[in-house]
mmCIF file of C-alpha atoms in Angstrom:
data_model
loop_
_atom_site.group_PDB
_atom_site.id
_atom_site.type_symbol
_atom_site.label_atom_id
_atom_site.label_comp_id
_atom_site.label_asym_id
_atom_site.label_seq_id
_atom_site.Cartn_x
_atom_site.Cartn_y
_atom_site.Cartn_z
ATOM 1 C CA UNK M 1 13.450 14.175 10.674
ATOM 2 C CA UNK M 2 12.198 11.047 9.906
ATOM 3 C CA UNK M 3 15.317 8.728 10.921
ATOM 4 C CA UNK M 4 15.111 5.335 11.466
ATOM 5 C CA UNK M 5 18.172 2.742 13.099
ATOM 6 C CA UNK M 6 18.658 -0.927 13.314
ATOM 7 C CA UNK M 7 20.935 -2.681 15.690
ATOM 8 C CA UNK M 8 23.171 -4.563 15.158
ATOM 9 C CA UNK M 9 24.510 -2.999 11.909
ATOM 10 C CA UNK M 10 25.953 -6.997 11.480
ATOM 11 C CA UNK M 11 25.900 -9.709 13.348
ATOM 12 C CA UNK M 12 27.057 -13.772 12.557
ATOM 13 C CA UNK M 13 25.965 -16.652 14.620
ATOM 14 C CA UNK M 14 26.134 -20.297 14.824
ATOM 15 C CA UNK M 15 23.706 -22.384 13.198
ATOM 16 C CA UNK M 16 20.603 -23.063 15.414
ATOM 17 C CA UNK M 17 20.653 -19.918 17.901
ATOM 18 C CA UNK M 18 18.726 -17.215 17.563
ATOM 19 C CA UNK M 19 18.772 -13.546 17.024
ATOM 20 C CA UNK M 20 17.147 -10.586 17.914
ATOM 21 C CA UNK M 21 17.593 -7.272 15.763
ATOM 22 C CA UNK M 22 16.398 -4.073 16.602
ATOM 23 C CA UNK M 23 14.508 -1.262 14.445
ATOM 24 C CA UNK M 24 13.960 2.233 15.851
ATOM 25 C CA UNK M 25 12.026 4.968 15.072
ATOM 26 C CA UNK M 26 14.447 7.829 16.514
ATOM 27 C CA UNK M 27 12.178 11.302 16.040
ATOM 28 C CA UNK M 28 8.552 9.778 15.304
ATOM 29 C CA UNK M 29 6.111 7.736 16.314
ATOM 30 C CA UNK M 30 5.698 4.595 13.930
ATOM 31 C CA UNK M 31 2.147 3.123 14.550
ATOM 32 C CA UNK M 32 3.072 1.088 11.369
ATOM 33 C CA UNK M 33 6.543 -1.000 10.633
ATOM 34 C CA UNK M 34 7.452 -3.095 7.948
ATOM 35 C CA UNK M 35 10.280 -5.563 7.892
ATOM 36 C CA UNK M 36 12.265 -6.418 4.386
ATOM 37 C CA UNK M 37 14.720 -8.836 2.872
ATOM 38 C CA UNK M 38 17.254 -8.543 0.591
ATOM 39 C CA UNK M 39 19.510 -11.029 -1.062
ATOM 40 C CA UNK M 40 22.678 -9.526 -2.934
ATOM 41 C CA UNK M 41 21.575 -7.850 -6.092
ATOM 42 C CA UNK M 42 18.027 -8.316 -5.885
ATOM 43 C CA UNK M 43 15.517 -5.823 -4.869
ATOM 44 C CA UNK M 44 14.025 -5.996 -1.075
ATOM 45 C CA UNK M 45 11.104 -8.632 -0.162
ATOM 46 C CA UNK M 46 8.525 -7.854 2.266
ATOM 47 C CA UNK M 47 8.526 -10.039 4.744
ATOM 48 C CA UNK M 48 5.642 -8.341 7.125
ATOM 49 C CA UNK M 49 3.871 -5.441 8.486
ATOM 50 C CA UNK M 50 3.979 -4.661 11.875
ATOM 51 C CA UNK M 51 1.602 -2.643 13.608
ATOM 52 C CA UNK M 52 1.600 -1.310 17.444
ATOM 53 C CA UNK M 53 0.325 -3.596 20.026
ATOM 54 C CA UNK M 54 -1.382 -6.073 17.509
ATOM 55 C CA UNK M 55 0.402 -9.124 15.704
ATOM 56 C CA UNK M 56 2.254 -8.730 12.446
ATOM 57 C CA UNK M 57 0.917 -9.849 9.371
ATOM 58 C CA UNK M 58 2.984 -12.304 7.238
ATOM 59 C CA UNK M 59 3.689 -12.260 3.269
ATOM 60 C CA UNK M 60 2.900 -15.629 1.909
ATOM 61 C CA UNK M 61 5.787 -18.077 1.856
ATOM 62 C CA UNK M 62 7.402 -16.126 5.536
ATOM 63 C CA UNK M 63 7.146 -18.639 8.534
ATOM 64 C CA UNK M 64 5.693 -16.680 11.486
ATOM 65 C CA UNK M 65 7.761 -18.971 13.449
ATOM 66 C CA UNK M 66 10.699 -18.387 12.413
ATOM 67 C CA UNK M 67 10.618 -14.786 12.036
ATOM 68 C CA UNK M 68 9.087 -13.392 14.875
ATOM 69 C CA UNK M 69 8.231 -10.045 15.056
ATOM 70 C CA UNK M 70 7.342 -7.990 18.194
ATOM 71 C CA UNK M 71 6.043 -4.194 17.959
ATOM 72 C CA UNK M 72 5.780 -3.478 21.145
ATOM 73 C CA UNK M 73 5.973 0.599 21.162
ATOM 74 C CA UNK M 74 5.468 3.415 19.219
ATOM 75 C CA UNK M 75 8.833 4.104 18.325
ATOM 76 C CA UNK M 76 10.348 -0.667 18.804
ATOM 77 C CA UNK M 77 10.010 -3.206 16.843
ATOM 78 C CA UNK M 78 12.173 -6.207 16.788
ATOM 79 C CA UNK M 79 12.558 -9.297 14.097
ATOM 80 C CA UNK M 80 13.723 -12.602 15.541
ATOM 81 C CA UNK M 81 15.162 -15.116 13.701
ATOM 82 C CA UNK M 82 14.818 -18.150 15.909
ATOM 83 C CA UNK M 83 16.842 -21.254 15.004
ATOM 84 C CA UNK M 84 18.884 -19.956 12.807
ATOM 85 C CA UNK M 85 20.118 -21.782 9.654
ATOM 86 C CA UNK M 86 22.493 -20.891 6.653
ATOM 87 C CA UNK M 87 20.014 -20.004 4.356
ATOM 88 C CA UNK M 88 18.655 -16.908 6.295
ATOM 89 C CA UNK M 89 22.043 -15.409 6.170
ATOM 90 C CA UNK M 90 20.612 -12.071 4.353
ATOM 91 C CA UNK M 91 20.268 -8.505 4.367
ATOM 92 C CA UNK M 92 17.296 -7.491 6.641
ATOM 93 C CA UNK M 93 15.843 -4.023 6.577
ATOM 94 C CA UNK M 94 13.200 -2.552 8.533
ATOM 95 C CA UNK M 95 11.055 1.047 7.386
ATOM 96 C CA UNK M 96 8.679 2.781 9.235
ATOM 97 C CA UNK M 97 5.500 5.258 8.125
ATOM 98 C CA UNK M 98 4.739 7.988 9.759
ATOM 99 C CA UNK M 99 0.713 8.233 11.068
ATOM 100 C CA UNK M 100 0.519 11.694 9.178
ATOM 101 C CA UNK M 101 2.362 10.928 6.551
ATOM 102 C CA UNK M 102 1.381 9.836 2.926
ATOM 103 C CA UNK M 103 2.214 5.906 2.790
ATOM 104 C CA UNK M 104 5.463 7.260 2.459
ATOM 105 C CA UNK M 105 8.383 4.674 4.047
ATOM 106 C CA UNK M 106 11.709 5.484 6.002
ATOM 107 C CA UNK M 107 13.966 2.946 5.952
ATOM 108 C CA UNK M 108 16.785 2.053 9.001
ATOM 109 C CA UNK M 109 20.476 1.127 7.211
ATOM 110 C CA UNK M 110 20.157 -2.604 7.371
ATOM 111 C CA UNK M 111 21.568 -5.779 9.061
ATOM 112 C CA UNK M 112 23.691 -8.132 7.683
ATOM 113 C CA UNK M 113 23.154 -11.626 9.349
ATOM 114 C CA UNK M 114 25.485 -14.209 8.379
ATOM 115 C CA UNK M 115 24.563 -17.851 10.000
ATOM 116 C CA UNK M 116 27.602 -20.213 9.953
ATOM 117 C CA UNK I 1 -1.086 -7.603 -9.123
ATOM 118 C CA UNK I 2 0.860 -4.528 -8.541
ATOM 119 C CA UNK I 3 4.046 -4.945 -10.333
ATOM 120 C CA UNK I 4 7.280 -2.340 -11.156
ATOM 121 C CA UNK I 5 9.615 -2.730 -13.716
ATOM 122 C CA UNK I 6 12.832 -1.102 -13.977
ATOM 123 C CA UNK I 7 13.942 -2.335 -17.247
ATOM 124 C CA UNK I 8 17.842 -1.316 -17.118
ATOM 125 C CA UNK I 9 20.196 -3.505 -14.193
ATOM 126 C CA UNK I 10 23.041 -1.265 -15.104
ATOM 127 C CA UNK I 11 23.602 2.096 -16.711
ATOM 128 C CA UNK I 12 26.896 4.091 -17.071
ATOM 129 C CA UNK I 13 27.277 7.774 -17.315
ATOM 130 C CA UNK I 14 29.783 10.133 -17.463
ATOM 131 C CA UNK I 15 30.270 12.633 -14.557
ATOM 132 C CA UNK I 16 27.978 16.180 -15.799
ATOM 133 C CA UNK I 17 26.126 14.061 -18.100
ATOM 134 C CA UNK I 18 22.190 13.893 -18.095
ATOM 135 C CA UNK I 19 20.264 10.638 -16.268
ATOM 136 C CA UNK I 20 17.122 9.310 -16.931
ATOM 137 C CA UNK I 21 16.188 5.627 -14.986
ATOM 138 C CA UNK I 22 12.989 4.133 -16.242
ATOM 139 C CA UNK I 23 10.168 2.791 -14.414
ATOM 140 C CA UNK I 24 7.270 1.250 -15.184
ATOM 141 C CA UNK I 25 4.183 -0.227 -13.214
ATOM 142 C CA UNK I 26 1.267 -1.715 -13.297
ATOM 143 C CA UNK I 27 -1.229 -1.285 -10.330
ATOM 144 C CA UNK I 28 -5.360 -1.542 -9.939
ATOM 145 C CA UNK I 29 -6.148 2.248 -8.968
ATOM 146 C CA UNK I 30 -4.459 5.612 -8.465
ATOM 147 C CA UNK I 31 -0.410 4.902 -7.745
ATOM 148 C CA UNK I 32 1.641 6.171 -5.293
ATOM 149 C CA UNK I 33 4.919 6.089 -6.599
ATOM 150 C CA UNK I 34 8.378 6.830 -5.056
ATOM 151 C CA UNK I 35 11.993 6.391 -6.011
ATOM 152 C CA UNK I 36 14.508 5.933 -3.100
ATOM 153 C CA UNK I 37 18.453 5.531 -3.310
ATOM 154 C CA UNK I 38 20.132 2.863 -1.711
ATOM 155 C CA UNK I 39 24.226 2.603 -1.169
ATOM 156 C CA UNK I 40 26.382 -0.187 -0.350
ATOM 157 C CA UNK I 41 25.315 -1.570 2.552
ATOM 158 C CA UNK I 42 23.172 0.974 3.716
ATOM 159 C CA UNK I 43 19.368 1.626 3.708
ATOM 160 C CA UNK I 44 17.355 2.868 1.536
ATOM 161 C CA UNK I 45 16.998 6.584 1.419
ATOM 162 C CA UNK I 46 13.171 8.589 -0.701
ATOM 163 C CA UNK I 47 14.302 10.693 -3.090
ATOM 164 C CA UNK I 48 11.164 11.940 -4.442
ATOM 165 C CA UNK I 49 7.420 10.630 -4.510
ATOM 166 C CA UNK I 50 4.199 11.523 -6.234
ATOM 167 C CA UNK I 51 1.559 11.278 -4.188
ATOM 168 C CA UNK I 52 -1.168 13.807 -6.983
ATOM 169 C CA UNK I 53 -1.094 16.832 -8.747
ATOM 170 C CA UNK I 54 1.649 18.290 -10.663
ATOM 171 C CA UNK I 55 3.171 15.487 -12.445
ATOM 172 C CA UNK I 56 6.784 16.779 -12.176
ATOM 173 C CA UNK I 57 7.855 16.411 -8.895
ATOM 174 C CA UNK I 58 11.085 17.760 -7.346
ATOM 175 C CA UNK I 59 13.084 15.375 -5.128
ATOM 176 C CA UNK I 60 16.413 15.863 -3.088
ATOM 177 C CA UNK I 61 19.784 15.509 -4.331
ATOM 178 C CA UNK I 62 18.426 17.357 -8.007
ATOM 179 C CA UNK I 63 16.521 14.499 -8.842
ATOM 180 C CA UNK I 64 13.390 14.965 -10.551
ATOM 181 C CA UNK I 65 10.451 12.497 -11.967
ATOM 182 C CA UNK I 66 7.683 12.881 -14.145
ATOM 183 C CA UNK I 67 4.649 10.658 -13.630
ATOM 184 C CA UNK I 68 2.843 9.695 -17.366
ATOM 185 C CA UNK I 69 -0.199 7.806 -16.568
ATOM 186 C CA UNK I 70 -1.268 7.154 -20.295
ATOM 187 C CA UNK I 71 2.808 5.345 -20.141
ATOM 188 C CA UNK I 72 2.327 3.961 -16.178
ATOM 189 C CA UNK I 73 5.790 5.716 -16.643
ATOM 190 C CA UNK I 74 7.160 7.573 -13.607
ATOM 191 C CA UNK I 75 10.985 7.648 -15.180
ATOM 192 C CA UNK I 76 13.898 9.555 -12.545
ATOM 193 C CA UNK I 77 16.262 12.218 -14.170
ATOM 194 C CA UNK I 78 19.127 14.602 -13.130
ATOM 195 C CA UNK I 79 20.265 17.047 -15.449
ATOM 196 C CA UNK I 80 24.103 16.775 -14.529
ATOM 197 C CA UNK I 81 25.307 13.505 -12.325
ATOM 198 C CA UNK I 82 27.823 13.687 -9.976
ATOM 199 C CA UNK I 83 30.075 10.837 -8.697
ATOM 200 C CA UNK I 84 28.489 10.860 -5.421
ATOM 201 C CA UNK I 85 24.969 9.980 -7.429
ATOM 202 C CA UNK I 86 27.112 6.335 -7.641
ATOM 203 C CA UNK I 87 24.231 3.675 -6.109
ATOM 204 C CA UNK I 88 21.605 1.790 -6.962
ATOM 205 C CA UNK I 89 18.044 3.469 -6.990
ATOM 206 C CA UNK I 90 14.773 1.146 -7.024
ATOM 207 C CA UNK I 91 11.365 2.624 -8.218
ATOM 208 C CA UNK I 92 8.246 1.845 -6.068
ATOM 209 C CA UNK I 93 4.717 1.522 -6.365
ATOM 210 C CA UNK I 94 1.452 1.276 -3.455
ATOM 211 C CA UNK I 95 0.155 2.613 -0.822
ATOM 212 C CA UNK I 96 -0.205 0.378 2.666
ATOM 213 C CA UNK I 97 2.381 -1.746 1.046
ATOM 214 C CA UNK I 98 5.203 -1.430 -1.058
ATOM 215 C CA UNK I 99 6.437 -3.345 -4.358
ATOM 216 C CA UNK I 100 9.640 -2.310 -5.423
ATOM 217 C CA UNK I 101 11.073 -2.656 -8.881
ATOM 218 C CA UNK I 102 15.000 -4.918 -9.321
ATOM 219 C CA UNK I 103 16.662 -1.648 -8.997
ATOM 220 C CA UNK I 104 19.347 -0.196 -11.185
ATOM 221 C CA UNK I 105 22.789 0.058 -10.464
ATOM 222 C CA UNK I 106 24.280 3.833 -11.953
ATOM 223 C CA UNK I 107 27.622 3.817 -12.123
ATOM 224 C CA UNK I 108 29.572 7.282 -12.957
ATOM 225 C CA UNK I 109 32.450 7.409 -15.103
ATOM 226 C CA UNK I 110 34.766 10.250 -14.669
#
């Protein structure tokens, strides 16, 4: 139980496009998502919370923006990264807590986005 | 501020040897804590968490953690590691939100 996916896995794009990744909540419902980032060998940043049918709260120092995130469902939410520039190339990883569970988080595997 | 520190980046062990990853924290009232796994590439994956009660909690894998409030300790161990164990494992600490410690990489020497 408890599984959550991202899609894309990876994905590269030219400088100044956008794009759109996916985080699931496969066998729960997720009133509450979070998405993270990671740079190589650092631990992950929160980047916002994400809660079902309202708008996601930012962490100080993330442009709303830029990272646009939609939580549409129960079981969808999506990060955008609109205009795209080197410097967001990162790892991005989205968990999700179960209403009846204990603040616990379950994390999807990750995308790699690499801007060129 | 809640705050975790994880004060080893890297630690070597041989395969069948013990493990113990530190983590310390500092947060306002009554931590949740939780240690999850992460592998190359990949998501991270809870191992164990301590929510109240006992202070030695069980995880998967054979992991185990003790919490030691008078230490804001909640340090991971495995009594024999296996070259699977191989990752790097980051301590957290909160309860709406997460803050996650640097993480330390294990590496397992045969």
């Amino acid at each position: 139980g408890a599984v959550v996916s991202q899609h894309p896995s990876w994905v590269i794009c030219k400088s100044g496009t956008s794009v759109k990744i996916e985080c699931r909540s496969l066998d729960f419902q997720a009133t509450t998502m979070f998405w993270y980032r990671q740079f190589p060998k650092q631990s992950l940043m929160l980047m916002a919370t994400s809660n079902e049918g309202s708008k996601a709260t930012y962490e100080q120092g993330v442009e709303k923006d830029k990272f646009l995130i939609n939580h549409a469902s129960l079981t969808l939410s999506t990060l955008t990264v609109t205009s795209a520039h080197p410097e967001d190339s990162s790892f991005y990883i989205c968990s999700a807590r179960e209403p009846t569970g204990q603040y616990e988080q379950y994390f999807g595997p990750g995308t790699r986005l690499t801007v060129t | 501020a809640q705050s975790v520190t994880q004060p080893d980046i890297h630690i070597t062990v041989s395969e069948g040897a013990s493990l113990e990853l530190r983590c310390n924290y500092s947060y306002g009232a009554t931590p949740y804590l939780f240690w999850y796994v992460q592998s190359p590439g990949q998501g991270l994956q809870l191992l164990l968490k301590y929510f109240s009660g006992d202070t030695l909690v069980q995880g998967i894998k054979g992991f185990e953690a003790e919490f030691k409030r008078s230490q804001s300790s909640f340090n991971l161990r495995k009594p024999s590691v296996h070259w699977s164990d191989a990752a790097e494992y980051f301590c957290a600490v909160g309860g709406n939100k997460l803050v996650f410690g640097a993480g330390t990489i294990l590496r397992v020497k045969s």
